[in-house]
mmCIF file of C-alpha atoms and ligand atoms in Angstrom:
data_model
loop_
_atom_site.group_PDB
_atom_site.id
_atom_site.type_symbol
_atom_site.label_atom_id
_atom_site.label_comp_id
_atom_site.label_asym_id
_atom_site.label_seq_id
_atom_site.Cartn_x
_atom_site.Cartn_y
_atom_site.Cartn_z
ATOM 1 C CA MET X 1 11.459 -18.201 16.887
ATOM 2 C CA SER X 2 8.227 -16.241 16.020
ATOM 3 C CA ALA X 3 5.464 -18.098 15.489
ATOM 4 C CA ARG X 4 4.130 -15.620 12.923
ATOM 5 C CA GLY X 5 5.503 -13.627 9.964
ATOM 6 C CA VAL X 6 4.652 -10.888 7.804
ATOM 7 C CA VAL X 7 6.506 -9.244 4.781
ATOM 8 C CA VAL X 8 6.103 -5.409 4.602
ATOM 9 C CA ILE X 9 6.818 -3.857 1.126
ATOM 10 C CA GLY X 10 7.987 -0.540 0.608
ATOM 11 C CA ALA X 11 9.723 -0.552 3.786
ATOM 12 C CA THR X 12 11.255 2.896 3.684
ATOM 13 C CA SER X 13 7.947 4.475 3.575
ATOM 14 C CA ALA X 14 7.178 5.951 7.065
ATOM 15 C CA ILE X 15 3.856 4.105 6.982
ATOM 16 C CA ALA X 16 5.588 0.902 6.362
ATOM 17 C CA ARG X 17 8.262 1.333 9.101
ATOM 18 C CA ALA X 18 5.278 2.225 11.361
ATOM 19 C CA VAL X 19 3.327 -1.051 10.414
ATOM 20 C CA ALA X 20 6.578 -3.405 10.844
ATOM 21 C CA GLN X 21 7.219 -1.968 14.195
ATOM 22 C CA GLN X 22 3.812 -2.734 15.210
ATOM 23 C CA PHE X 23 3.690 -6.182 13.958
ATOM 24 C CA ALA X 24 7.171 -6.698 15.464
ATOM 25 C CA ALA X 25 5.768 -5.344 18.886
ATOM 26 C CA GLY X 26 3.319 -8.213 18.690
ATOM 27 C CA GLY X 27 5.912 -10.684 18.298
ATOM 28 C CA CYS X 28 5.894 -11.366 14.628
ATOM 29 C CA ALA X 29 8.647 -12.131 12.329
ATOM 30 C CA VAL X 30 9.327 -9.324 9.537
ATOM 31 C CA ILE X 31 10.614 -9.309 6.359
ATOM 32 C CA VAL X 32 11.041 -5.638 5.362
ATOM 33 C CA ALA X 33 11.590 -5.174 1.359
ATOM 34 C CA ALA X 34 12.944 -1.868 -0.234
ATOM 35 C CA ARG X 35 15.101 -0.717 -3.008
ATOM 36 C CA ASP X 36 17.414 1.283 -0.488
ATOM 37 C CA GLN X 37 19.333 -1.556 1.015
ATOM 38 C CA ASP X 38 21.278 0.000 3.575
ATOM 39 C CA GLU X 39 18.264 1.880 4.944
ATOM 40 C CA ASN X 40 16.260 -1.307 4.671
ATOM 41 C CA GLU X 41 19.112 -3.026 6.790
ATOM 42 C CA ALA X 42 19.002 -0.356 9.497
ATOM 43 C CA ILE X 43 15.119 -1.181 9.763
ATOM 44 C CA ALA X 44 15.511 -4.566 10.180
ATOM 45 C CA ALA X 45 18.140 -4.324 12.668
ATOM 46 C CA ASP X 46 16.060 -1.768 14.518
ATOM 47 C CA LEU X 47 13.316 -4.539 14.672
ATOM 48 C CA ARG X 48 15.563 -7.057 15.825
ATOM 49 C CA VAL X 49 17.429 -5.115 18.530
ATOM 50 C CA ARG X 50 13.962 -3.144 19.732
ATOM 51 C CA TYR X 51 11.650 -6.119 19.666
ATOM 52 C CA GLY X 52 13.784 -9.031 19.627
ATOM 53 C CA VAL X 53 12.156 -10.606 16.828
ATOM 54 C CA GLU X 54 13.435 -11.916 13.210
ATOM 55 C CA GLY X 55 14.104 -9.070 11.164
ATOM 56 C CA HIS X 56 14.994 -9.798 7.542
ATOM 57 C CA ALA X 57 15.749 -7.274 4.872
ATOM 58 C CA PHE X 58 15.195 -8.356 1.151
ATOM 59 C CA ALA X 59 15.982 -6.082 -1.811
ATOM 60 C CA TRP X 60 12.718 -4.997 -3.626
ATOM 61 C CA ASP X 61 12.944 -3.079 -6.879
ATOM 62 C CA ALA X 62 9.143 -2.253 -8.064
ATOM 63 C CA GLU X 63 10.445 -1.636 -11.508
ATOM 64 C CA ALA X 64 12.589 -4.919 -11.868
ATOM 65 C CA PHE X 65 9.718 -6.959 -12.931
ATOM 66 C CA ASP X 66 11.856 -9.698 -13.660
ATOM 67 C CA THR X 67 13.053 -10.170 -10.151
ATOM 68 C CA HIS X 68 9.607 -10.246 -8.620
ATOM 69 C CA GLY X 69 9.351 -14.153 -8.597
ATOM 70 C CA ALA X 70 12.382 -14.598 -7.003
ATOM 71 C CA PHE X 71 11.556 -12.170 -4.502
ATOM 72 C CA VAL X 72 8.373 -13.840 -3.515
ATOM 73 C CA ALA X 73 9.801 -17.413 -3.508
ATOM 74 C CA ARG X 74 12.512 -16.029 -1.093
ATOM 75 C CA CYS X 75 10.087 -14.646 1.312
ATOM 76 C CA ILE X 76 7.940 -17.708 1.091
ATOM 77 C CA GLU X 77 11.095 -19.888 1.896
ATOM 78 C CA THR X 78 12.520 -17.858 4.649
ATOM 79 C CA LEU X 79 8.931 -17.625 6.654
ATOM 80 C CA GLY X 80 7.382 -21.101 5.487
ATOM 81 C CA ASP X 81 4.175 -21.539 7.072
ATOM 82 C CA ARG X 82 4.597 -18.750 9.564
ATOM 83 C CA LEU X 83 4.059 -16.394 6.742
ATOM 84 C CA GLU X 84 0.602 -14.996 7.481
ATOM 85 C CA GLY X 85 0.508 -12.038 5.020
ATOM 86 C CA VAL X 86 1.904 -9.317 3.202
ATOM 87 C CA VAL X 87 1.434 -5.448 3.699
ATOM 88 C CA LEU X 88 2.331 -3.576 0.570
ATOM 89 C CA CYS X 89 3.246 0.044 0.920
ATOM 90 C CA SER X 90 4.994 0.985 -1.948
ATOM 91 C CA GLY X 91 4.056 3.939 -4.153
ATOM 92 C CA TYR X 92 5.381 6.842 -6.383
ATOM 93 C CA MET X 93 3.667 10.182 -6.786
ATOM 94 C CA ALA X 94 5.143 12.554 -9.408
ATOM 95 C CA GLU X 95 3.727 16.202 -9.613
ATOM 96 C CA GLN X 96 0.764 16.273 -11.978
ATOM 97 C CA LYS X 97 1.680 19.155 -14.144
ATOM 98 C CA ALA X 98 5.481 17.483 -14.571
ATOM 99 C CA ALA X 99 3.905 14.074 -15.429
ATOM 100 C CA GLN X 100 1.231 15.718 -18.087
ATOM 101 C CA GLY X 101 4.306 16.712 -19.925
ATOM 102 C CA ASP X 102 6.729 13.675 -19.244
ATOM 103 C CA TRP X 103 5.528 10.279 -20.042
ATOM 104 C CA SER X 104 8.505 8.682 -18.158
ATOM 105 C CA LEU X 105 7.054 10.131 -14.900
ATOM 106 C CA ALA X 106 3.559 8.970 -15.736
ATOM 107 C CA ARG X 107 4.709 5.540 -16.611
ATOM 108 C CA ARG X 108 6.502 5.402 -13.391
ATOM 109 C CA MET X 109 3.572 5.944 -11.463
ATOM 110 C CA ILE X 110 1.720 3.237 -13.464
ATOM 111 C CA ASP X 111 4.418 1.018 -13.178
ATOM 112 C CA VAL X 112 5.085 1.204 -9.435
ATOM 113 C CA ASN X 113 1.819 1.742 -8.003
ATOM 114 C CA TYR X 114 -0.439 -0.499 -10.326
ATOM 115 C CA SER X 115 1.884 -2.948 -12.509
ATOM 116 C CA ALA X 116 4.420 -3.849 -10.004
ATOM 117 C CA SER X 117 1.863 -4.136 -7.181
ATOM 118 C CA VAL X 118 -0.218 -6.647 -9.278
ATOM 119 C CA SER X 119 3.035 -8.472 -10.325
ATOM 120 C CA VAL X 120 4.118 -9.136 -6.854
ATOM 121 C CA LEU X 121 0.788 -9.925 -5.096
ATOM 122 C CA GLU X 122 -0.574 -12.128 -7.869
ATOM 123 C CA ARG X 123 2.366 -14.519 -6.854
ATOM 124 C CA PHE X 124 1.677 -14.063 -3.180
ATOM 125 C CA ALA X 125 -2.219 -14.590 -3.627
ATOM 126 C CA ALA X 126 -1.557 -17.902 -5.616
ATOM 127 C CA HIS X 127 0.532 -19.145 -2.621
ATOM 128 C CA PHE X 128 -2.226 -18.357 0.250
ATOM 129 C CA GLU X 129 -5.232 -19.588 -2.410
ATOM 130 C CA VAL X 130 -3.411 -22.998 -2.633
ATOM 131 C CA ARG X 131 -2.748 -22.918 1.188
ATOM 132 C CA ARG X 132 -6.144 -21.699 1.939
ATOM 133 C CA SER X 133 -5.102 -18.785 4.332
ATOM 134 C CA GLY X 134 -3.204 -15.504 4.546
ATOM 135 C CA PHE X 135 -3.846 -11.731 3.746
ATOM 136 C CA LEU X 136 -3.001 -9.280 1.529
ATOM 137 C CA CYS X 137 -3.141 -5.608 2.607
ATOM 138 C CA VAL X 138 -2.744 -3.081 -0.162
ATOM 139 C CA VAL X 139 -2.272 0.623 0.479
ATOM 140 C CA SER X 140 -4.022 2.448 -2.320
ATOM 141 C CA SER X 141 -5.169 5.954 -1.863
ATOM 142 C CA VAL X 142 -8.359 8.489 -1.465
ATOM 143 C CA ALA X 143 -7.011 9.819 -4.841
ATOM 144 C CA GLY X 144 -8.236 6.787 -6.738
ATOM 145 C CA ASP X 145 -11.922 7.636 -5.805
ATOM 146 C CA ARG X 146 -12.319 10.334 -8.174
ATOM 147 C CA GLY X 147 -10.330 11.750 -10.915
ATOM 148 C CA ARG X 148 -9.243 15.596 -10.112
ATOM 149 C CA GLN X 149 -7.249 17.796 -12.289
ATOM 150 C CA SER X 150 -4.835 18.207 -9.813
ATOM 151 C CA ASN X 151 -3.772 14.686 -9.552
ATOM 152 C CA TYR X 152 -5.675 12.348 -12.100
ATOM 153 C CA LEU X 153 -2.475 10.527 -13.248
ATOM 154 C CA TYR X 154 -1.737 9.405 -9.936
ATOM 155 C CA GLY X 155 -5.021 8.928 -9.026
ATOM 156 C CA SER X 156 -5.840 6.663 -11.672
ATOM 157 C CA THR X 157 -3.000 4.124 -10.901
ATOM 158 C CA LYS X 158 -4.686 3.882 -7.207
ATOM 159 C CA ALA X 159 -7.905 3.734 -8.860
ATOM 160 C CA ALA X 160 -6.922 0.671 -10.978
ATOM 161 C CA LEU X 161 -5.325 -0.915 -7.892
ATOM 162 C CA SER X 162 -8.347 -0.352 -5.847
ATOM 163 C CA ILE X 163 -10.355 -2.120 -8.487
ATOM 164 C CA TRP X 164 -7.836 -4.780 -8.770
ATOM 165 C CA CYS X 165 -8.036 -5.550 -5.114
ATOM 166 C CA GLU X 166 -12.055 -5.759 -4.831
ATOM 167 C CA GLY X 167 -11.766 -8.482 -7.703
ATOM 168 C CA LEU X 168 -8.869 -10.161 -5.873
ATOM 169 C CA ARG X 169 -10.976 -10.135 -2.590
ATOM 170 C CA ASN X 170 -13.987 -11.497 -4.474
ATOM 171 C CA ARG X 171 -11.939 -14.081 -6.144
ATOM 172 C CA LEU X 172 -9.893 -15.323 -2.730
ATOM 173 C CA TYR X 173 -13.077 -15.341 -0.172
ATOM 174 C CA PRO X 174 -13.813 -18.927 -1.069
ATOM 175 C CA ALA X 175 -10.150 -19.874 -0.163
ATOM 176 C CA GLY X 176 -10.439 -17.859 3.252
ATOM 177 C CA VAL X 177 -7.871 -15.562 2.109
ATOM 178 C CA HIS X 178 -8.568 -12.012 3.071
ATOM 179 C CA VAL X 179 -7.715 -8.595 0.976
ATOM 180 C CA VAL X 180 -8.079 -5.271 2.797
ATOM 181 C CA THR X 181 -7.748 -2.051 0.615
ATOM 182 C CA VAL X 182 -6.351 0.744 2.707
ATOM 183 C CA LYS X 183 -7.253 4.317 1.320
ATOM 184 C CA PRO X 184 -5.067 7.091 3.296
ATOM 185 C CA GLY X 185 -6.276 10.619 2.882
ATOM 186 C CA PHE X 186 -3.186 12.635 4.224
ATOM 187 C CA VAL X 187 -0.616 11.312 6.268
ATOM 188 C CA ASP X 188 2.656 12.934 7.325
ATOM 189 C CA THR X 189 5.438 11.407 5.321
ATOM 190 C CA LYS X 190 7.851 12.224 2.732
ATOM 191 C CA MET X 191 5.188 12.189 -0.225
ATOM 192 C CA THR X 192 3.275 14.723 1.300
ATOM 193 C CA TRP X 193 6.056 16.962 2.934
ATOM 194 C CA GLY X 194 4.983 20.569 3.044
ATOM 195 C CA THR X 195 1.988 19.969 0.943
ATOM 196 C CA VAL X 196 -0.968 19.560 3.596
ATOM 197 C CA PRO X 197 -1.809 21.616 6.571
ATOM 198 C CA PHE X 198 -3.045 18.476 8.846
ATOM 199 C CA ALA X 199 -2.161 15.231 8.402
ATOM 200 C CA ALA X 200 -2.514 11.828 10.326
ATOM 201 C CA SER X 201 0.813 10.421 11.846
ATOM 202 C CA PRO X 202 2.292 7.317 10.249
ATOM 203 C CA GLU X 203 2.060 5.554 13.514
ATOM 204 C CA ALA X 204 -1.803 6.184 13.707
ATOM 205 C CA ALA X 205 -2.304 5.175 9.980
ATOM 206 C CA ALA X 206 -0.328 1.689 10.844
ATOM 207 C CA LYS X 207 -2.508 1.231 13.861
ATOM 208 C CA ALA X 208 -5.492 1.619 11.600
ATOM 209 C CA ILE X 209 -4.082 -0.838 9.255
ATOM 210 C CA LEU X 210 -3.148 -3.349 11.605
ATOM 211 C CA LYS X 211 -7.026 -3.095 13.155
ATOM 212 C CA ALA X 212 -8.173 -3.367 9.727
ATOM 213 C CA ILE X 213 -6.306 -6.800 9.004
ATOM 214 C CA ASP X 214 -7.280 -8.120 12.483
ATOM 215 C CA LYS X 215 -10.869 -7.307 11.809
ATOM 216 C CA LYS X 216 -10.756 -8.437 8.163
ATOM 217 C CA LYS X 217 -12.218 -5.247 6.840
ATOM 218 C CA ASN X 218 -12.521 -4.879 3.092
ATOM 219 C CA VAL X 219 -12.062 -1.073 2.630
ATOM 220 C CA VAL X 220 -10.680 1.337 5.173
ATOM 221 C CA TYR X 221 -9.984 5.012 4.821
ATOM 222 C CA VAL X 222 -7.327 6.452 7.098
ATOM 223 C CA PRO X 223 -8.119 8.573 9.096
ATOM 224 C CA TRP X 224 -11.833 6.999 9.097
ATOM 225 C CA PHE X 225 -13.183 10.428 8.363
ATOM 226 C CA TRP X 226 -11.891 10.311 4.662
ATOM 227 C CA ARG X 227 -14.845 7.878 3.967
ATOM 228 C CA TYR X 228 -17.152 10.645 4.467
ATOM 229 C CA ILE X 229 -15.112 13.233 2.559
ATOM 230 C CA MET X 230 -14.960 11.035 -0.357
ATOM 231 C CA LEU X 231 -18.589 9.999 -0.214
ATOM 232 C CA ILE X 232 -19.316 13.749 -0.586
ATOM 233 C CA ILE X 233 -16.827 14.295 -3.511
ATOM 234 C CA ARG X 234 -17.862 11.241 -5.440
ATOM 235 C CA HIS X 235 -21.452 12.184 -5.500
ATOM 236 C CA VAL X 236 -20.790 15.778 -6.826
ATOM 237 C CA PRO X 237 -22.623 15.355 -10.279
ATOM 238 C CA GLU X 238 -20.114 15.275 -13.312
ATOM 239 C CA TRP X 239 -21.584 18.120 -14.913
ATOM 240 C CA GLN X 240 -20.687 20.302 -11.885
ATOM 241 C CA PHE X 241 -17.534 18.612 -10.968
ATOM 242 C CA LYS X 242 -15.702 19.230 -14.129
ATOM 243 C CA LYS X 243 -16.296 23.062 -13.466
ATOM 244 C CA MET X 244 -14.618 22.771 -10.165
ATOM 245 C CA LYS X 245 -10.907 23.550 -9.410
ATOM 246 C CA MET X 246 -9.747 20.242 -7.511
HETATM 247 N N1 LIG U 301 1.045 9.939 2.686
HETATM 248 C C1 LIG U 301 0.119 10.226 2.344
HETATM 249 O O1 LIG U 301 -0.766 11.208 2.545
HETATM 250 C C2 LIG U 301 -0.633 8.903 1.345
HETATM 251 C C3 LIG U 301 -2.046 9.276 1.003
HETATM 252 C C4 LIG U 301 -2.539 8.449 0.220
HETATM 253 C C5 LIG U 301 -1.827 7.454 -0.069
HETATM 254 N N2 LIG U 301 -0.443 7.123 0.274
HETATM 255 C C6 LIG U 301 0.260 5.797 -0.058
HETATM 256 O O2 LIG U 301 0.959 5.466 0.948
HETATM 257 C C7 LIG U 301 1.907 4.457 0.634
HETATM 258 C C8 LIG U 301 3.142 4.811 1.490
HETATM 259 O O3 LIG U 301 3.734 6.214 1.002
HETATM 260 P P1 LIG U 301 4.153 7.254 1.955
HETATM 261 O O4 LIG U 301 3.247 8.268 2.309
HETATM 262 O O5 LIG U 301 4.837 6.491 3.279
HETATM 263 O O6 LIG U 301 5.237 7.971 1.001
HETATM 264 P P2 LIG U 301 6.723 7.401 0.749
HETATM 265 O O7 LIG U 301 7.590 7.651 2.021
HETATM 266 O O8 LIG U 301 7.306 8.299 -0.328
HETATM 267 O O9 LIG U 301 6.811 6.074 0.470
HETATM 268 C C9 LIG U 301 6.693 5.541 -0.741
HETATM 269 C C10 LIG U 301 7.568 4.114 -0.800
HETATM 270 O O10 LIG U 301 7.497 3.453 -1.915
HETATM 271 C C11 LIG U 301 8.894 3.112 -2.245
HETATM 272 N N3 LIG U 301 9.308 3.173 -3.667
HETATM 273 C C12 LIG U 301 8.862 4.240 -4.600
HETATM 274 N N4 LIG U 301 9.124 3.661 -5.916
HETATM 275 C C13 LIG U 301 9.957 2.523 -5.532
HETATM 276 C C14 LIG U 301 10.339 1.614 -6.741
HETATM 277 N N5 LIG U 301 10.767 1.983 -7.646
HETATM 278 N N6 LIG U 301 10.868 0.351 -6.197
HETATM 279 C C15 LIG U 301 10.637 -0.034 -4.897
HETATM 280 N N7 LIG U 301 10.205 0.872 -3.886
HETATM 281 C C16 LIG U 301 9.576 2.202 -4.406
HETATM 282 C C17 LIG U 301 9.732 4.203 -1.712
HETATM 283 O O11 LIG U 301 11.000 3.645 -1.733
HETATM 284 P P3 LIG U 301 12.282 4.803 -1.305
HETATM 285 O O12 LIG U 301 12.421 5.129 0.079
HETATM 286 O O13 LIG U 301 13.357 3.938 -1.968
HETATM 287 O O14 LIG U 301 11.866 6.143 -2.405
HETATM 288 C C18 LIG U 301 9.188 4.096 -0.371
HETATM 289 O O15 LIG U 301 9.412 3.149 0.369
HETATM 290 C C19 LIG U 301 1.914 4.804 -0.855
HETATM 291 O O16 LIG U 301 1.577 3.766 -1.724
HETATM 292 C C20 LIG U 301 1.441 6.057 -0.895
HETATM 293 O O17 LIG U 301 0.888 6.207 -2.448
HETATM 294 C C21 LIG U 301 0.106 8.098 1.051
#
């Protein structure tokens, strides 16, 4: 039986799959959580076969808020004291123009990217705070660093998520619980498929995520150079920024 365990939420994401594999390769028991239960079962089976670790597939639907309490309780019951942390990768990005004219798309981004993340992670946070150990690693986005006309609806949900992480990190610090905010730039997944000419691989993103958890980093950009790209973008004065097509 593995001595350590983690929960990976949004497991069918390419980044999450690579994160789950890298934890399993290190001997961790992994609970993978996703809404596509067939795919999720296949991911868990792959972890068991390839790495010889415990792999559990639990159903997770970000928009089914009334199920989040039972989901968290089941994760805690299954891994017990072995539960070291949670990596949240679920996210939804609708096309900006479509979401401007369709509140249901904008609302889904708010629900999946922000509300559901807060709903599920506040529950894990309460558990870790009482236990006085653990980590929460949250995949946000560089899109939350500045509002741009091309994706401000998605970006604002990630901005809210990043600020929430910041406050949670501040709250949990005295309890020895660490919160890592991950801000990917472009990663080659189905979310960005065909839209970006260059992108990091999910495996490289996962490696950076595990390293950030291990080193107790607060905010990491993935790949690292996005920190400097966003530094420049954040410092363009608003009077000039509003005239730019970004
Ligand atoms: N790829 C990038 O360049 C990039 C850049 C910045 C940030 N990110 C962030 O990285 C994270 C992982 O994204 P990705 O690039 O790997 O894209 P992805 O493959 O589209 O992954 C998104 C994940 O969220 C899940 N999800 C969406 N709505 C859900 C719902 N209602 N309930 C449960 N799960 C739901 C998806 O499940 P299904 O498979 O069932 O749809 C999928 O597992 C996301 O938070 C994304 O915002 C990605």
